[in-house]
Amino acid sequence: MAQKAKDKEMNLVIVESPAKAKTIEKFLGKDFLVKSSYGHIRDLAKKDYGVDVNKGYEPQYVVSVDKKEVVRELKSLVKQSGMIWLASDEDREGEAIAWHLSEVLELTPENTKRIVFHEITKEAILNAIKSPRQIDQNLVDAQQARRVLDRLVGFELSPVLWKKVKPSLSAGRVQSVAVRILVEREREIFGFEAESSFRVTARFLIENEEGKKQEVRAELNQRFKTEKAATAFLETCAQSTFEVDQVTRKPLTKSPAAPFTTSTLQQEAARKLGFSVGQTMSVAQRLYEAGKITYMRTDSVNLADAAVGLAVEQIKNEMGSEYVQVRKYKTKSKGAQEAHEAIRPTYLNQPAVSGSAAEQKLYDLIYKRTMPRKWRMRRLRKPVSTSR
């Protein structure tokens, strides 16, 4: 049975995750009802790949069997609500979910608003309500293009692999190209002809400024193609005297790592926690939906000004202003999706959170990348950078 809205002044907020719905419902007042679409409500039809190639590759969508009851409930609530707020994630998939909801529920521009937020906090939710927008059709088209290509490439090539190579293999828009690159690289490795070379390294025993013997290593800045040539050079050096031409002293500095993007979080979680990519994203999804971290799909290494300000204040309060140095990071990869800020804790004054062991470990990893540990600040006794 659909939960009834009280009157036409009721605001219906639709998100894609039930866990996310519960968190958001805590922040909105009695005039808002938050429901979940449980992800995509429709997909391409199975017949003819769900794509009409004779009509400009037009997608043919059908409501998923397991979502018919969800759609029925949402349609009932839409009729009882004055305003519909589509609050799916701000990426291609999230925008497509909002568009599909608008199409299936037959929403009109007059009573429909699209809202997005990068963290599930009361301030972020209320700010999103204050600044709604329309559905971004460019993002929707991008998602549809990817989905259509997945069908045309995967459904066409996979059966060929089953017949010619091995059953259960799959081909796709991305993995087929990736396999091609790997094969080409492997062939380059097999075809590589190694060439031997010899390097000369010397160890000198010198007397330092304090009068103590100290070993210094040096390497010749050229290589010899044959052992005979290297040996001949060593023979000429046997009776030679060497002296230090120049001593250069340089301070050694180490900058903090940039805040996490999706890929760097996956890499660090694999290296330090032994998490697979799927496990990392699943745990991060739960942390995000619980309002503990910002959105976990991002290519950006920047932090919001508000977050940087909170980090600065916290360091000032705990250690003093002399330990603050704000840094600005820039994404180096071309075509990076920087709609969201970097992955960080939602509340920077919470070094730990409740949850499963995996959630606590991943949160700890994210928190330490964003905020410096107190013991490190005291031990290093030097300015600590807040990543931005």
Tab-separated table of C-alpha atoms in Angstrom, residues 45-258:
chain	number	residue	atom	x	y	z
A	45	ALA	CA	13.970	-4.241	-23.437
A	46	LYS	CA	15.495	-7.649	-24.107
A	47	LYS	CA	13.890	-7.995	-27.546
A	48	ASP	CA	16.107	-6.780	-30.412
A	49	TYR	CA	18.646	-5.572	-27.830
A	50	GLY	CA	16.169	-2.865	-26.782
A	51	VAL	CA	17.496	-0.571	-29.534
A	52	ASP	CA	15.693	0.352	-32.754
A	53	VAL	CA	18.608	0.679	-35.176
A	54	ASN	CA	16.255	1.764	-37.957
A	55	LYS	CA	15.113	4.829	-36.008
A	56	GLY	CA	18.385	6.455	-35.138
A	57	TYR	CA	19.268	3.809	-32.515
A	58	GLU	CA	16.283	4.829	-30.422
A	59	PRO	CA	16.252	3.072	-27.015
A	60	GLN	CA	13.214	0.939	-26.186
A	61	TYR	CA	12.589	1.028	-22.423
A	62	VAL	CA	10.377	-1.173	-20.262
A	63	VAL	CA	9.651	-1.000	-16.530
A	64	SER	CA	11.545	-3.759	-14.749
A	65	VAL	CA	9.354	-6.538	-13.373
A	66	ASP	CA	10.701	-6.094	-9.846
A	67	LYS	CA	9.972	-2.339	-9.955
A	68	LYS	CA	6.318	-2.401	-11.011
A	69	GLU	CA	5.071	-2.224	-7.414
A	70	VAL	CA	7.494	0.635	-6.677
A	71	VAL	CA	6.232	2.539	-9.734
A	72	ARG	CA	2.624	1.913	-8.716
A	73	GLU	CA	3.280	3.336	-5.234
A	74	LEU	CA	5.153	6.373	-6.568
A	75	LYS	CA	2.396	7.154	-9.086
A	76	SER	CA	-0.145	7.120	-6.281
A	77	LEU	CA	1.961	9.481	-4.164
A	78	VAL	CA	2.589	11.818	-7.110
A	79	LYS	CA	-1.161	12.335	-7.516
A	80	GLN	CA	-1.400	13.388	-3.874
A	81	SER	CA	1.633	15.712	-3.864
A	82	GLY	CA	1.998	19.329	-4.846
A	83	MET	CA	5.711	19.235	-5.704
A	84	ILE	CA	7.984	16.374	-6.730
A	85	TRP	CA	11.707	16.632	-5.896
A	86	LEU	CA	13.997	14.286	-7.841
A	87	ALA	CA	17.052	13.815	-5.630
A	88	SER	CA	19.112	11.081	-7.281
A	89	ASP	CA	22.900	11.378	-7.466
A	90	GLU	CA	24.557	14.046	-9.616
A	91	ASP	CA	26.215	11.811	-12.181
A	92	ARG	CA	25.167	10.160	-15.428
A	93	GLU	CA	23.354	7.281	-13.773
A	94	GLY	CA	21.685	9.528	-11.213
A	95	GLU	CA	20.531	11.965	-13.889
A	96	ALA	CA	19.174	9.071	-15.946
A	97	ILE	CA	17.245	7.772	-12.922
A	98	ALA	CA	15.672	11.214	-12.481
A	99	TRP	CA	14.749	11.352	-16.176
A	100	HIS	CA	13.220	7.862	-16.153
A	101	LEU	CA	11.175	8.775	-13.083
A	102	SER	CA	9.965	11.921	-14.812
A	103	GLU	CA	8.953	9.948	-17.906
A	104	VAL	CA	7.297	6.977	-16.202
A	105	LEU	CA	5.520	9.015	-13.511
A	106	GLU	CA	4.444	11.529	-16.183
A	107	LEU	CA	5.754	14.494	-14.219
A	108	THR	CA	5.317	18.030	-15.505
A	109	PRO	CA	7.915	20.841	-15.322
A	110	GLU	CA	5.533	22.901	-13.213
A	111	ASN	CA	5.470	20.431	-10.332
A	112	THR	CA	8.918	18.861	-10.722
A	113	LYS	CA	12.295	20.038	-9.433
A	114	ARG	CA	15.690	18.397	-9.656
A	115	ILE	CA	17.992	18.765	-6.641
A	116	VAL	CA	21.530	17.518	-6.073
A	117	PHE	CA	23.937	17.481	-3.149
A	118	HIS	CA	27.409	16.080	-2.536
A	119	GLU	CA	26.952	15.207	1.123
A	120	ILE	CA	23.978	14.113	3.156
A	121	THR	CA	23.876	16.781	5.850
A	122	LYS	CA	21.024	19.038	6.907
A	123	GLU	CA	22.774	22.115	5.522
A	124	ALA	CA	23.477	20.457	2.161
A	125	ILE	CA	19.908	19.158	1.821
A	126	LEU	CA	18.322	22.508	2.688
A	127	ASN	CA	20.666	24.360	0.320
A	128	ALA	CA	19.697	21.946	-2.455
A	129	ILE	CA	16.012	22.655	-1.805
A	130	LYS	CA	16.735	26.375	-2.112
A	131	SER	CA	18.504	26.022	-5.481
A	132	PRO	CA	16.758	23.388	-7.635
A	133	ARG	CA	17.423	22.952	-11.337
A	134	GLN	CA	16.029	21.108	-14.351
A	135	ILE	CA	17.097	17.633	-15.469
A	136	ASP	CA	20.376	17.858	-17.394
A	137	GLN	CA	19.509	16.254	-20.715
A	138	ASN	CA	23.166	16.166	-21.783
A	139	LEU	CA	23.975	13.825	-18.883
A	140	VAL	CA	20.905	11.742	-19.697
A	141	ASP	CA	21.973	11.444	-23.345
A	142	ALA	CA	25.490	10.446	-22.275
A	143	GLN	CA	24.111	7.666	-20.070
A	144	GLN	CA	21.778	6.458	-22.830
A	145	ALA	CA	24.628	6.373	-25.347
A	146	ARG	CA	26.714	4.245	-22.995
A	147	ARG	CA	23.811	1.891	-22.333
A	148	VAL	CA	22.994	1.503	-26.031
A	149	LEU	CA	26.653	0.801	-26.853
A	150	ASP	CA	26.792	-1.787	-24.083
A	151	ARG	CA	23.885	-3.607	-25.702
A	152	LEU	CA	25.034	-3.332	-29.313
A	153	VAL	CA	28.631	-4.310	-28.592
A	154	GLY	CA	28.128	-6.806	-25.770
A	155	PHE	CA	25.071	-8.623	-27.115
A	156	GLU	CA	26.625	-8.903	-30.582
A	157	LEU	CA	30.128	-10.035	-29.649
A	158	SER	CA	29.557	-12.217	-26.574
A	159	PRO	CA	27.779	-15.033	-28.514
A	160	VAL	CA	30.679	-15.067	-30.972
A	161	LEU	CA	33.096	-15.616	-28.082
A	162	TRP	CA	30.954	-18.463	-26.757
A	163	LYS	CA	31.122	-20.239	-30.129
A	164	LYS	CA	34.705	-19.482	-31.115
A	165	VAL	CA	36.593	-19.309	-27.821
A	166	LYS	CA	34.870	-20.434	-24.631
A	167	PRO	CA	31.368	-20.383	-23.071
A	168	SER	CA	30.491	-17.709	-20.480
A	169	LEU	CA	33.021	-15.195	-21.821
A	170	SER	CA	31.771	-11.668	-22.362
A	171	ALA	CA	32.690	-8.738	-24.571
A	172	GLY	CA	31.791	-5.122	-24.006
A	173	ARG	CA	32.222	-1.463	-24.828
A	174	VAL	CA	35.101	-1.063	-22.338
A	175	GLN	CA	36.540	-4.473	-21.591
A	176	SER	CA	37.056	-5.422	-25.237
A	177	VAL	CA	39.170	-2.322	-25.856
A	178	ALA	CA	41.059	-2.859	-22.603
A	179	VAL	CA	41.874	-6.466	-23.566
A	180	ARG	CA	43.136	-5.245	-26.947
A	181	ILE	CA	45.503	-2.787	-25.238
A	182	LEU	CA	46.772	-5.517	-22.901
A	183	VAL	CA	47.370	-7.920	-25.787
A	184	GLU	CA	49.291	-5.319	-27.779
A	185	ARG	CA	51.409	-4.455	-24.752
A	186	GLU	CA	52.130	-8.129	-24.060
A	187	ARG	CA	53.248	-8.622	-27.644
A	188	GLU	CA	55.607	-5.660	-27.284
A	189	ILE	CA	57.071	-7.265	-24.159
A	190	PHE	CA	57.574	-10.620	-25.889
A	191	GLY	CA	59.154	-8.906	-28.893
A	192	PHE	CA	61.534	-6.778	-26.846
A	193	GLU	CA	65.225	-7.522	-27.397
A	194	ALA	CA	67.233	-6.781	-24.297
A	195	GLU	CA	70.633	-5.121	-24.572
A	196	SER	CA	73.208	-5.549	-21.853
A	197	SER	CA	75.049	-2.582	-20.410
A	198	PHE	CA	77.428	-2.110	-17.535
A	199	ARG	CA	77.500	0.654	-14.981
A	200	VAL	CA	80.366	1.627	-12.691
A	201	THR	CA	79.756	2.465	-9.034
A	202	ALA	CA	82.513	3.586	-6.650
A	203	ARG	CA	82.675	3.678	-2.853
A	204	PHE	CA	84.998	6.267	-1.327
A	205	LEU	CA	86.080	6.420	2.292
A	206	ILE	CA	86.520	10.059	3.281
A	207	GLU	CA	87.008	12.044	6.457
A	208	ASN	CA	84.059	14.279	7.327
A	209	GLU	CA	84.039	17.640	9.118
A	210	GLU	CA	84.110	15.929	12.499
A	211	GLY	CA	87.204	13.910	11.605
A	212	LYS	CA	85.316	10.624	11.306
A	213	LYS	CA	85.573	8.217	8.414
A	214	GLN	CA	82.490	8.221	6.191
A	215	GLU	CA	81.607	6.180	3.110
A	216	VAL	CA	80.384	8.034	0.037
A	217	ARG	CA	78.953	6.298	-2.998
A	218	ALA	CA	79.116	7.664	-6.536
A	219	GLU	CA	77.998	6.361	-9.908
A	220	LEU	CA	79.538	7.142	-13.282
A	221	ASN	CA	77.106	9.021	-15.495
A	222	GLN	CA	77.647	6.750	-18.492
A	223	ARG	CA	77.101	3.077	-19.317
A	224	PHE	CA	79.437	0.632	-21.101
A	225	LYS	CA	78.086	-1.755	-23.706
A	226	THR	CA	80.637	-4.493	-22.965
A	227	GLU	CA	82.254	-5.847	-19.831
A	228	LYS	CA	85.641	-5.402	-21.476
A	229	ALA	CA	85.083	-1.655	-21.870
A	230	ALA	CA	83.956	-1.326	-18.251
A	231	THR	CA	86.959	-3.275	-17.007
A	232	ALA	CA	89.330	-1.161	-19.070
A	233	PHE	CA	87.881	1.992	-17.546
A	234	LEU	CA	88.301	0.597	-14.029
A	235	GLU	CA	91.955	-0.191	-14.738
A	236	THR	CA	92.587	3.439	-15.682
A	237	CYS	CA	91.023	4.512	-12.369
A	238	ALA	CA	93.105	2.178	-10.201
A	239	GLN	CA	95.887	4.679	-9.522
A	240	SER	CA	93.787	7.844	-9.823
A	241	THR	CA	93.054	10.347	-7.089
A	242	PHE	CA	89.521	11.659	-6.726
A	243	GLU	CA	88.274	14.798	-5.105
A	244	VAL	CA	84.866	16.267	-4.301
A	245	ASP	CA	84.109	18.968	-6.827
A	246	GLN	CA	80.960	20.403	-5.227
A	247	VAL	CA	78.734	19.857	-2.207
A	248	THR	CA	75.091	20.887	-2.510
A	249	ARG	CA	72.753	20.864	0.453
A	250	LYS	CA	69.025	20.890	-0.215
A	251	PRO	CA	66.198	20.795	2.305
A	252	LEU	CA	63.999	17.740	1.981
A	253	THR	CA	60.295	18.434	1.990
A	254	LYS	CA	57.353	16.074	1.604
A	255	SER	CA	53.951	17.352	0.630
A	256	PRO	CA	50.799	15.656	1.884
A	257	ALA	CA	48.923	13.457	-0.554
A	258	ALA	CA	45.939	14.975	-2.336
